[in-house]
């Protein structure tokens, strides 16, 4: 039978009521809070009983203090005299329990509680505002991309899950700040009547965000086809975990050695900076090394479904094909570029093929719209110097030669411009773009349909 238990619950710093109710529930189950650290809450087994808890902030205390200061010890003695025993502490956060039926509360003035909680929130506010701004920027960009540029977003495991995590952080930051402000407003009015107002935090939202992060990491290892991505993800996860443990370990080690608060802070910050720089250097070095070894490429494993030789009927050894693949449970994107090898010193006609397989029917039209308008922002000039925007536009053409359900050809110079060798083809569950250095003949269009239609894959 285990005698200890660990939990990681990201309670809001102002949610005193939520923490107290949770600890009382745990005590009824036979678990008493024993220690609070950066890794979460630790409990020790006790006989199930009804205990009262109170969470208070003593801002004269610090997580770097080797032992309680005289003022903090006086506060602890006062609490013990009224039946409140210290269960655990972390910095300014002090947790007490009491086994009396109707104990005298530690905090008896609601105005002082508002000031105490407000000071703690103010201390955490810069970090939370930073998360809010980052979440607004990254989460907003993610939502914009989901609507207007869904292909790169939904096909990339990295973009998909990191964006979702940032969006979750944005929701949590906004909800947490607003919840605190609403509580503070009600608490101030109740304080005039000498009444306390219970707090309500947003730790459930943060738990969802944490779950998204964990799922994202698992998805990388399970679904990532690039070996370099798995290795780099493992390095980053293990590196940040080691950094976290080393920094907190340094702080705890110096506390046990009775090093003063200021020296402990200085040493811990120094270790944090040095290890962070070392980690960034290590990640950069690993990225460069993996890229040079070809671990971020599947070029050797992917054969292009359509080549210039397929269209012309003539093999040419001077050509080389570059390929790129990204895939998720929603989309798969394959890109192939066939051009003359740089060492040949000649300029041969090029072919660029992009195949988008859509596994989620609801986003097919969004992907089609992105491809149709991906060059709307491009400008060009007419023969008389007039600016034309957009310069490149798609116009619908007969899809029958391609065996497609719809087809478009790109024109240069606006709608009244000249046709190019660029095509957009729509098949059931698949979108294809072709960029050729020549305009396809009817025979070549038929070959394209034979090679790129979903039935041919």
Tab-separated table of N, CA and C in Angstrom, residues 38-179:
chain	number	residue	atom	x	y	z
A	38	UNK	N	7.678	22.569	-7.137
A	38	UNK	CA	7.414	22.889	-8.533
A	38	UNK	C	6.872	21.691	-9.299
A	39	UNK	N	7.015	20.494	-8.743
A	39	UNK	CA	6.525	19.280	-9.388
A	39	UNK	C	5.113	18.922	-8.959
A	40	UNK	N	4.512	19.705	-8.062
A	40	UNK	CA	3.138	19.454	-7.658
A	40	UNK	C	2.990	19.295	-6.152
A	41	UNK	N	1.883	18.695	-5.751
A	41	UNK	CA	1.557	18.500	-4.340
A	41	UNK	C	1.808	17.038	-3.954
A	42	UNK	N	2.418	16.851	-2.770
A	42	UNK	CA	2.639	15.509	-2.247
A	42	UNK	C	1.817	15.332	-0.978
A	43	UNK	N	1.178	14.167	-0.853
A	43	UNK	CA	0.350	13.846	0.302
A	43	UNK	C	0.928	12.637	1.044
A	44	UNK	N	0.627	12.552	2.323
A	44	UNK	CA	0.958	11.359	3.099
A	44	UNK	C	-0.344	10.750	3.612
A	45	UNK	N	-0.322	9.437	3.758
A	45	UNK	CA	-1.531	8.722	4.155
A	45	UNK	C	-1.860	8.969	5.633
A	46	UNK	N	-3.127	9.209	5.926
A	46	UNK	CA	-3.617	9.368	7.293
A	46	UNK	C	-4.939	8.614	7.412
A	47	UNK	N	-5.467	8.563	8.600
A	47	UNK	CA	-6.807	8.018	8.779
A	47	UNK	C	-7.806	9.005	8.184
A	48	UNK	N	-8.736	8.547	7.389
A	48	UNK	CA	-9.722	9.480	6.829
A	48	UNK	C	-10.416	10.269	7.929
A	49	UNK	N	-10.444	11.572	7.766
A	49	UNK	CA	-11.059	12.418	8.793
A	49	UNK	C	-11.454	13.757	8.192
A	50	UNK	N	-12.254	14.464	8.938
A	50	UNK	CA	-12.701	15.783	8.501
A	50	UNK	C	-11.738	16.829	9.044
A	51	UNK	N	-11.056	17.501	8.141
A	51	UNK	CA	-10.125	18.562	8.502
A	51	UNK	C	-10.515	19.848	7.790
A	52	UNK	N	-10.204	20.946	8.415
A	52	UNK	CA	-10.398	22.257	7.794
A	52	UNK	C	-9.040	22.775	7.309
A	53	UNK	N	-9.030	23.392	6.152
A	53	UNK	CA	-7.797	23.932	5.589
A	53	UNK	C	-7.967	25.419	5.294
A	54	UNK	N	-6.867	26.120	5.355
A	54	UNK	CA	-6.842	27.513	4.928
A	54	UNK	C	-5.534	27.773	4.203
A	55	UNK	N	-5.636	28.500	3.113
A	55	UNK	CA	-4.472	28.868	2.305
A	55	UNK	C	-4.255	30.359	2.469
A	56	UNK	N	-3.038	30.720	2.829
A	56	UNK	CA	-2.715	32.114	3.072
A	56	UNK	C	-1.395	32.448	2.387
A	57	UNK	N	-1.193	33.728	2.127
A	57	UNK	CA	0.061	34.184	1.521
A	57	UNK	C	0.788	35.098	2.503
A	58	UNK	N	1.990	34.685	2.847
A	58	UNK	CA	2.837	35.489	3.726
A	58	UNK	C	3.967	36.045	2.872
A	59	UNK	N	3.851	37.278	2.454
A	59	UNK	CA	4.767	37.828	1.457
A	59	UNK	C	6.149	38.166	2.005
A	60	UNK	N	6.321	37.936	3.296
A	60	UNK	CA	7.676	38.074	3.850
A	60	UNK	C	8.476	36.779	3.676
A	61	UNK	N	7.789	35.726	3.295
A	61	UNK	CA	8.460	34.436	3.066
A	61	UNK	C	8.898	34.333	1.609
A	62	UNK	N	9.924	33.532	1.374
A	62	UNK	CA	10.461	33.340	0.033
A	62	UNK	C	10.832	31.877	-0.165
A	63	UNK	N	10.693	31.406	-1.399
A	63	UNK	CA	11.072	30.026	-1.716
A	63	UNK	C	12.575	29.816	-1.606
A	64	UNK	N	13.345	30.912	-1.487
A	64	UNK	CA	14.808	30.802	-1.400
A	64	UNK	C	15.311	30.888	0.036
A	65	UNK	N	14.410	31.110	0.990
A	65	UNK	CA	14.832	31.197	2.386
A	65	UNK	C	15.313	29.833	2.881
A	66	UNK	N	16.483	29.761	3.501
A	66	UNK	CA	16.970	28.470	4.015
A	66	UNK	C	16.124	27.964	5.176
A	67	UNK	N	15.478	28.862	5.873
A	67	UNK	CA	14.583	28.503	6.981
A	67	UNK	C	13.676	29.703	7.236
A	68	UNK	N	12.542	29.503	7.915
A	68	UNK	CA	11.620	30.612	8.142
A	68	UNK	C	12.291	31.785	8.860
A	69	UNK	N	12.008	32.994	8.379
A	69	UNK	CA	12.525	34.179	9.053
A	69	UNK	C	11.807	34.357	10.387
A	70	UNK	N	12.279	35.272	11.177
A	70	UNK	CA	11.681	35.493	12.500
A	70	UNK	C	10.215	35.891	12.376
A	71	UNK	N	9.900	36.735	11.401
A	71	UNK	CA	8.518	37.182	11.218
A	71	UNK	C	7.629	36.020	10.788
A	72	UNK	N	8.140	35.211	9.868
A	72	UNK	CA	7.354	34.072	9.387
A	72	UNK	C	7.145	33.061	10.510
A	73	UNK	N	8.186	32.822	11.303
A	73	UNK	CA	8.058	31.879	12.417
A	73	UNK	C	7.048	32.391	13.434
A	74	UNK	N	7.026	33.702	13.678
A	74	UNK	CA	6.037	34.286	14.590
A	74	UNK	C	4.622	34.048	14.069
A	75	UNK	N	4.458	34.192	12.757
A	75	UNK	CA	3.151	33.943	12.137
A	75	UNK	C	2.747	32.483	12.310
A	76	UNK	N	3.685	31.557	12.106
A	76	UNK	CA	3.399	30.127	12.279
A	76	UNK	C	3.014	29.819	13.728
A	77	UNK	N	3.708	30.417	14.670
A	77	UNK	CA	3.408	30.187	16.092
A	77	UNK	C	2.025	30.706	16.447
A	78	UNK	N	1.683	31.852	15.903
A	78	UNK	CA	0.344	32.411	16.152
A	78	UNK	C	-0.734	31.466	15.626
A	79	UNK	N	-0.513	30.939	14.412
A	79	UNK	CA	-1.494	30.013	13.822
A	79	UNK	C	-1.596	28.738	14.652
A	80	UNK	N	-0.453	28.216	15.109
A	80	UNK	CA	-0.452	26.993	15.916
A	80	UNK	C	-1.184	27.216	17.235
A	81	UNK	N	-1.065	28.405	17.788
A	81	UNK	CA	-1.732	28.724	19.058
A	81	UNK	C	-3.246	28.667	18.913
A	82	UNK	N	-3.749	28.950	17.708
A	82	UNK	CA	-5.204	28.919	17.483
A	82	UNK	C	-5.654	27.597	16.859
A	83	UNK	N	-4.755	26.597	16.829
A	83	UNK	CA	-5.132	25.274	16.347
A	83	UNK	C	-4.821	24.995	14.894
A	84	UNK	N	-4.166	25.942	14.224
A	84	UNK	CA	-3.843	25.760	12.801
A	84	UNK	C	-2.393	25.286	12.675
A	85	UNK	N	-2.213	24.107	12.081
A	85	UNK	CA	-0.893	23.505	11.950
A	85	UNK	C	-0.425	23.633	10.491
A	86	UNK	N	0.840	23.956	10.326
A	86	UNK	CA	1.399	24.118	8.982
A	86	UNK	C	1.485	22.752	8.298
A	87	UNK	N	0.812	22.617	7.154
A	87	UNK	CA	0.865	21.370	6.378
A	87	UNK	C	2.013	21.420	5.373
A	88	UNK	N	2.112	22.532	4.642
A	88	UNK	CA	3.158	22.670	3.630
A	88	UNK	C	3.245	24.132	3.239
A	89	UNK	N	4.359	24.480	2.600
A	89	UNK	CA	4.552	25.857	2.133
A	89	UNK	C	5.439	25.849	0.896
A	90	UNK	N	5.249	26.856	0.096
A	90	UNK	CA	6.109	27.075	-1.070
A	90	UNK	C	6.211	28.573	-1.287
A	91	UNK	N	7.346	29.137	-0.885
A	91	UNK	CA	7.498	30.577	-0.982
A	91	UNK	C	6.519	31.278	-0.063
A	92	UNK	N	5.744	32.187	-0.629
A	92	UNK	CA	4.783	32.942	0.181
A	92	UNK	C	3.519	32.144	0.475
A	93	UNK	N	3.287	31.063	-0.239
A	93	UNK	CA	2.080	30.260	-0.054
A	93	UNK	C	2.215	29.378	1.183
A	94	UNK	N	1.265	29.526	2.124
A	94	UNK	CA	1.266	28.786	3.375
A	94	UNK	C	-0.062	28.038	3.494
A	95	UNK	N	0.012	26.727	3.739
A	95	UNK	CA	-1.200	25.912	3.858
A	95	UNK	C	-1.274	25.342	5.274
A	96	UNK	N	-2.398	25.618	5.960
A	96	UNK	CA	-2.592	25.147	7.334
A	96	UNK	C	-3.827	24.246	7.403
A	97	UNK	N	-3.826	23.359	8.377
A	97	UNK	CA	-5.001	22.513	8.613
A	97	UNK	C	-5.358	22.554	10.093
A	98	UNK	N	-6.628	22.240	10.382
A	98	UNK	CA	-7.160	22.307	11.744
A	98	UNK	C	-8.185	21.191	11.909
A	99	UNK	N	-8.080	20.441	13.011
A	99	UNK	CA	-9.002	19.324	13.225
A	99	UNK	C	-10.164	19.683	14.140
A	100	UNK	N	-10.280	20.961	14.537
A	100	UNK	CA	-11.391	21.378	15.388
A	100	UNK	C	-12.686	21.429	14.576
A	101	UNK	N	-13.818	21.287	15.278
A	101	UNK	CA	-15.113	21.258	14.605
A	101	UNK	C	-15.441	22.606	13.977
A	102	UNK	N	-15.228	23.677	14.703
A	102	UNK	CA	-15.531	25.027	14.197
A	102	UNK	C	-14.365	25.946	14.547
A	103	UNK	N	-13.259	25.859	13.817
A	103	UNK	CA	-12.064	26.612	14.190
A	103	UNK	C	-12.201	28.105	13.922
A	104	UNK	N	-11.441	28.873	14.668
A	104	UNK	CA	-11.366	30.316	14.423
A	104	UNK	C	-10.525	30.553	13.159
A	105	UNK	N	-11.054	31.260	12.179
A	105	UNK	CA	-10.291	31.457	10.937
A	105	UNK	C	-9.038	32.298	11.168
A	106	UNK	N	-8.029	32.040	10.359
A	106	UNK	CA	-6.789	32.832	10.443
A	106	UNK	C	-7.027	34.246	9.935
A	107	UNK	N	-7.669	34.327	8.753
A	107	UNK	CA	-7.962	35.630	8.163
A	107	UNK	C	-9.384	36.019	8.536
A	108	UNK	N	-9.516	37.084	9.315
A	108	UNK	CA	-10.828	37.508	9.791
A	108	UNK	C	-11.304	38.800	9.138
A	109	UNK	N	-10.438	39.454	8.373
A	109	UNK	CA	-10.786	40.715	7.732
A	109	UNK	C	-10.821	40.510	6.218
A	110	UNK	N	-12.006	40.591	5.577
A	110	UNK	CA	-12.086	40.365	4.122
A	110	UNK	C	-11.268	41.380	3.326
A	111	UNK	N	-11.129	42.594	3.837
A	111	UNK	CA	-10.334	43.601	3.123
A	111	UNK	C	-8.862	43.197	3.071
A	112	UNK	N	-8.367	42.645	4.175
A	112	UNK	CA	-6.980	42.187	4.187
A	112	UNK	C	-6.773	41.000	3.247
A	113	UNK	N	-7.782	40.133	3.139
A	113	UNK	CA	-7.674	39.009	2.214
A	113	UNK	C	-7.594	39.511	0.775
A	114	UNK	N	-8.393	40.519	0.440
A	114	UNK	CA	-8.355	41.082	-0.919
A	114	UNK	C	-6.978	41.651	-1.215
A	115	UNK	N	-6.398	42.354	-0.237
A	115	UNK	CA	-5.056	42.910	-0.425
A	115	UNK	C	-4.013	41.807	-0.564
A	116	UNK	N	-4.127	40.767	0.260
A	116	UNK	CA	-3.169	39.666	0.227
A	116	UNK	C	-3.210	38.953	-1.125
A	117	UNK	N	-4.417	38.623	-1.577
A	117	UNK	CA	-4.555	37.924	-2.859
A	117	UNK	C	-4.143	38.842	-4.011
A	118	UNK	N	-4.532	40.103	-3.929
A	118	UNK	CA	-4.176	41.045	-4.990
A	118	UNK	C	-2.681	41.205	-5.136
A	119	UNK	N	-1.959	41.177	-4.036
A	119	UNK	CA	-0.502	41.294	-4.108
A	119	UNK	C	0.110	40.073	-4.785
A	120	UNK	N	-0.429	38.911	-4.493
A	120	UNK	CA	0.080	37.690	-5.124
A	120	UNK	C	-0.234	37.676	-6.619
A	121	UNK	N	-1.435	38.100	-6.967
A	121	UNK	CA	-1.809	38.175	-8.384
A	121	UNK	C	-0.924	39.178	-9.113
A	122	UNK	N	-0.662	40.312	-8.482
A	122	UNK	CA	0.179	41.329	-9.094
A	122	UNK	C	1.586	40.807	-9.353
A	123	UNK	N	2.067	39.962	-8.450
A	123	UNK	CA	3.396	39.386	-8.628
A	123	UNK	C	3.447	38.449	-9.833
A	124	UNK	N	2.333	37.753	-10.085
A	124	UNK	CA	2.271	36.812	-11.198
A	124	UNK	C	1.791	37.460	-12.492
A	125	UNK	N	1.306	38.697	-12.406
A	125	UNK	CA	0.652	39.328	-13.549
A	125	UNK	C	1.557	39.499	-14.771
A	126	UNK	N	2.836	39.921	-14.630
A	126	UNK	CA	3.671	40.083	-15.835
A	126	UNK	C	3.772	38.801	-16.664
A	127	UNK	N	3.968	37.662	-15.997
A	127	UNK	CA	4.059	36.395	-16.725
A	127	UNK	C	2.731	36.058	-17.400
A	128	UNK	N	1.632	36.353	-16.720
A	128	UNK	CA	0.330	36.026	-17.285
A	128	UNK	C	0.001	36.950	-18.466
A	129	UNK	N	0.384	38.210	-18.371
A	129	UNK	CA	0.167	39.126	-19.497
A	129	UNK	C	0.993	38.692	-20.701
A	130	UNK	N	2.217	38.240	-20.431
A	130	UNK	CA	3.062	37.744	-21.525
A	130	UNK	C	2.401	36.550	-22.206
A	131	UNK	N	1.882	35.600	-21.406
A	131	UNK	CA	1.176	34.459	-21.982
A	131	UNK	C	-0.063	34.906	-22.751
A	132	UNK	N	-0.748	35.917	-22.230
A	132	UNK	CA	-1.935	36.435	-22.904
A	132	UNK	C	-1.583	37.007	-24.266
A	133	UNK	N	-0.523	37.812	-24.324
A	133	UNK	CA	-0.120	38.428	-25.593
A	133	UNK	C	0.367	37.382	-26.592
A	134	UNK	N	1.171	36.426	-26.095
A	134	UNK	CA	1.637	35.355	-26.977
A	134	UNK	C	0.469	34.503	-27.464
A	135	UNK	N	-0.453	34.201	-26.559
A	135	UNK	CA	-1.621	33.427	-26.951
A	135	UNK	C	-2.487	34.167	-27.946
A	136	UNK	N	-2.621	35.496	-27.762
A	136	UNK	CA	-3.412	36.303	-28.685
A	136	UNK	C	-2.785	36.301	-30.073
A	137	UNK	N	-1.453	36.461	-30.110
A	137	UNK	CA	-0.756	36.504	-31.400
A	137	UNK	C	-0.749	35.128	-32.064
A	138	UNK	N	-0.280	34.115	-31.333
A	138	UNK	CA	-0.154	32.785	-31.915
A	138	UNK	C	-1.525	32.132	-32.125
A	139	UNK	N	-2.390	32.250	-31.132
A	139	UNK	CA	-3.722	31.663	-31.271
A	139	UNK	C	-4.544	32.357	-32.341
A	140	UNK	N	-4.430	33.712	-32.417
A	140	UNK	CA	-5.135	34.440	-33.467
A	140	UNK	C	-4.632	34.060	-34.849
A	141	UNK	N	-3.310	33.928	-34.990
A	141	UNK	CA	-2.732	33.507	-36.268
A	141	UNK	C	-3.202	32.112	-36.643
A	142	UNK	N	-3.301	31.249	-35.632
A	142	UNK	CA	-3.766	29.877	-35.874
A	142	UNK	C	-5.203	29.877	-36.389
A	143	UNK	N	-6.070	30.671	-35.785
A	143	UNK	CA	-7.466	30.748	-36.236
A	143	UNK	C	-7.556	31.321	-37.648
A	144	UNK	N	-6.733	32.354	-37.930
A	144	UNK	CA	-6.724	32.938	-39.278
A	144	UNK	C	-6.280	31.900	-40.306
A	145	UNK	N	-5.233	31.162	-39.980
A	145	UNK	CA	-4.730	30.141	-40.905
A	145	UNK	C	-5.743	29.023	-41.096
A	146	UNK	N	-6.451	28.677	-40.035
A	146	UNK	CA	-7.444	27.612	-40.132
A	146	UNK	C	-8.524	27.953	-41.147
A	147	UNK	N	-8.833	29.240	-41.280
A	147	UNK	CA	-9.889	29.672	-42.196
A	147	UNK	C	-9.340	29.961	-43.590
A	148	UNK	N	-8.215	30.699	-43.660
A	148	UNK	CA	-7.723	31.185	-44.951
A	148	UNK	C	-6.526	30.407	-45.501
A	149	UNK	N	-5.767	29.703	-44.644
A	149	UNK	CA	-4.626	28.917	-45.111
A	149	UNK	C	-4.617	27.555	-44.414
A	150	UNK	N	-5.686	26.782	-44.630
A	150	UNK	CA	-5.816	25.530	-43.873
A	150	UNK	C	-4.836	24.436	-44.281
A	151	UNK	N	-4.289	24.514	-45.497
A	151	UNK	CA	-3.461	23.411	-45.979
A	151	UNK	C	-2.194	23.253	-45.149
A	152	UNK	N	-1.408	24.319	-45.047
A	152	UNK	CA	-0.171	24.242	-44.266
A	152	UNK	C	-0.453	23.943	-42.801
A	153	UNK	N	-1.556	24.437	-42.285
A	153	UNK	CA	-1.884	24.234	-40.874
A	153	UNK	C	-2.302	22.793	-40.596
A	154	UNK	N	-3.278	22.305	-41.347
A	154	UNK	CA	-3.844	20.993	-41.057
A	154	UNK	C	-2.938	19.846	-41.485
A	155	UNK	N	-2.009	20.108	-42.404
A	155	UNK	CA	-1.100	19.049	-42.844
A	155	UNK	C	0.120	18.926	-41.947
A	156	UNK	N	0.361	19.920	-41.109
A	156	UNK	CA	1.565	19.934	-40.278
A	156	UNK	C	1.223	19.585	-38.838
A	157	UNK	N	1.727	18.466	-38.307
A	157	UNK	CA	1.501	18.159	-36.893
A	157	UNK	C	2.014	19.254	-35.975
A	158	UNK	N	3.146	19.867	-36.349
A	158	UNK	CA	3.715	20.932	-35.519
A	158	UNK	C	2.784	22.125	-35.449
A	159	UNK	N	2.370	22.637	-36.619
A	159	UNK	CA	1.494	23.812	-36.646
A	159	UNK	C	0.146	23.517	-36.012
A	160	UNK	N	-0.338	22.313	-36.219
A	160	UNK	CA	-1.667	21.966	-35.726
A	160	UNK	C	-1.735	21.964	-34.209
A	161	UNK	N	-0.795	21.271	-33.572
A	161	UNK	CA	-0.878	21.109	-32.123
A	161	UNK	C	-0.297	22.286	-31.357
A	162	UNK	N	0.790	22.886	-31.858
A	162	UNK	CA	1.301	24.059	-31.148
A	162	UNK	C	0.305	25.209	-31.209
A	163	UNK	N	-0.361	25.363	-32.354
A	163	UNK	CA	-1.384	26.405	-32.458
A	163	UNK	C	-2.540	26.160	-31.523
A	164	UNK	N	-2.968	24.896	-31.423
A	164	UNK	CA	-4.063	24.570	-30.511
A	164	UNK	C	-3.675	24.847	-29.061
A	165	UNK	N	-2.418	24.570	-28.717
A	165	UNK	CA	-1.955	24.835	-27.351
A	165	UNK	C	-1.934	26.326	-27.060
A	166	UNK	N	-1.447	27.119	-28.023
A	166	UNK	CA	-1.433	28.569	-27.824
A	166	UNK	C	-2.852	29.124	-27.708
A	167	UNK	N	-3.763	28.578	-28.492
A	167	UNK	CA	-5.155	29.018	-28.402
A	167	UNK	C	-5.729	28.676	-27.038
A	168	UNK	N	-5.383	27.492	-26.532
A	168	UNK	CA	-5.830	27.119	-25.194
A	168	UNK	C	-5.276	28.036	-24.130
A	169	UNK	N	-3.993	28.416	-24.253
A	169	UNK	CA	-3.403	29.360	-23.305
A	169	UNK	C	-4.089	30.712	-23.357
A	170	UNK	N	-4.478	31.135	-24.563
A	170	UNK	CA	-5.198	32.402	-24.691
A	170	UNK	C	-6.535	32.338	-23.951
A	171	UNK	N	-7.268	31.251	-24.159
A	171	UNK	CA	-8.560	31.103	-23.492
A	171	UNK	C	-8.378	31.094	-21.977
A	172	UNK	N	-7.361	30.350	-21.498
A	172	UNK	CA	-7.124	30.290	-20.053
A	172	UNK	C	-6.726	31.654	-19.500
A	173	UNK	N	-5.823	32.359	-20.184
A	173	UNK	CA	-5.358	33.662	-19.694
A	173	UNK	C	-6.508	34.647	-19.581
A	174	UNK	N	-7.327	34.721	-20.613
A	174	UNK	CA	-8.471	35.642	-20.593
A	174	UNK	C	-9.449	35.249	-19.492
A	175	UNK	N	-9.773	33.945	-19.427
A	175	UNK	CA	-10.735	33.484	-18.421
A	175	UNK	C	-10.206	33.706	-17.014
A	176	UNK	N	-8.905	33.452	-16.793
A	176	UNK	CA	-8.339	33.578	-15.454
A	176	UNK	C	-8.330	35.033	-14.987
A	177	UNK	N	-7.928	35.931	-15.872
A	177	UNK	CA	-7.879	37.357	-15.504
A	177	UNK	C	-9.277	37.892	-15.254
A	178	UNK	N	-10.218	37.569	-16.142
A	178	UNK	CA	-11.590	38.065	-15.980
A	178	UNK	C	-12.237	37.490	-14.723
A	179	UNK	N	-11.980	36.209	-14.451
A	179	UNK	CA	-12.555	35.591	-13.250
A	179	UNK	C	-12.041	36.276	-11.986
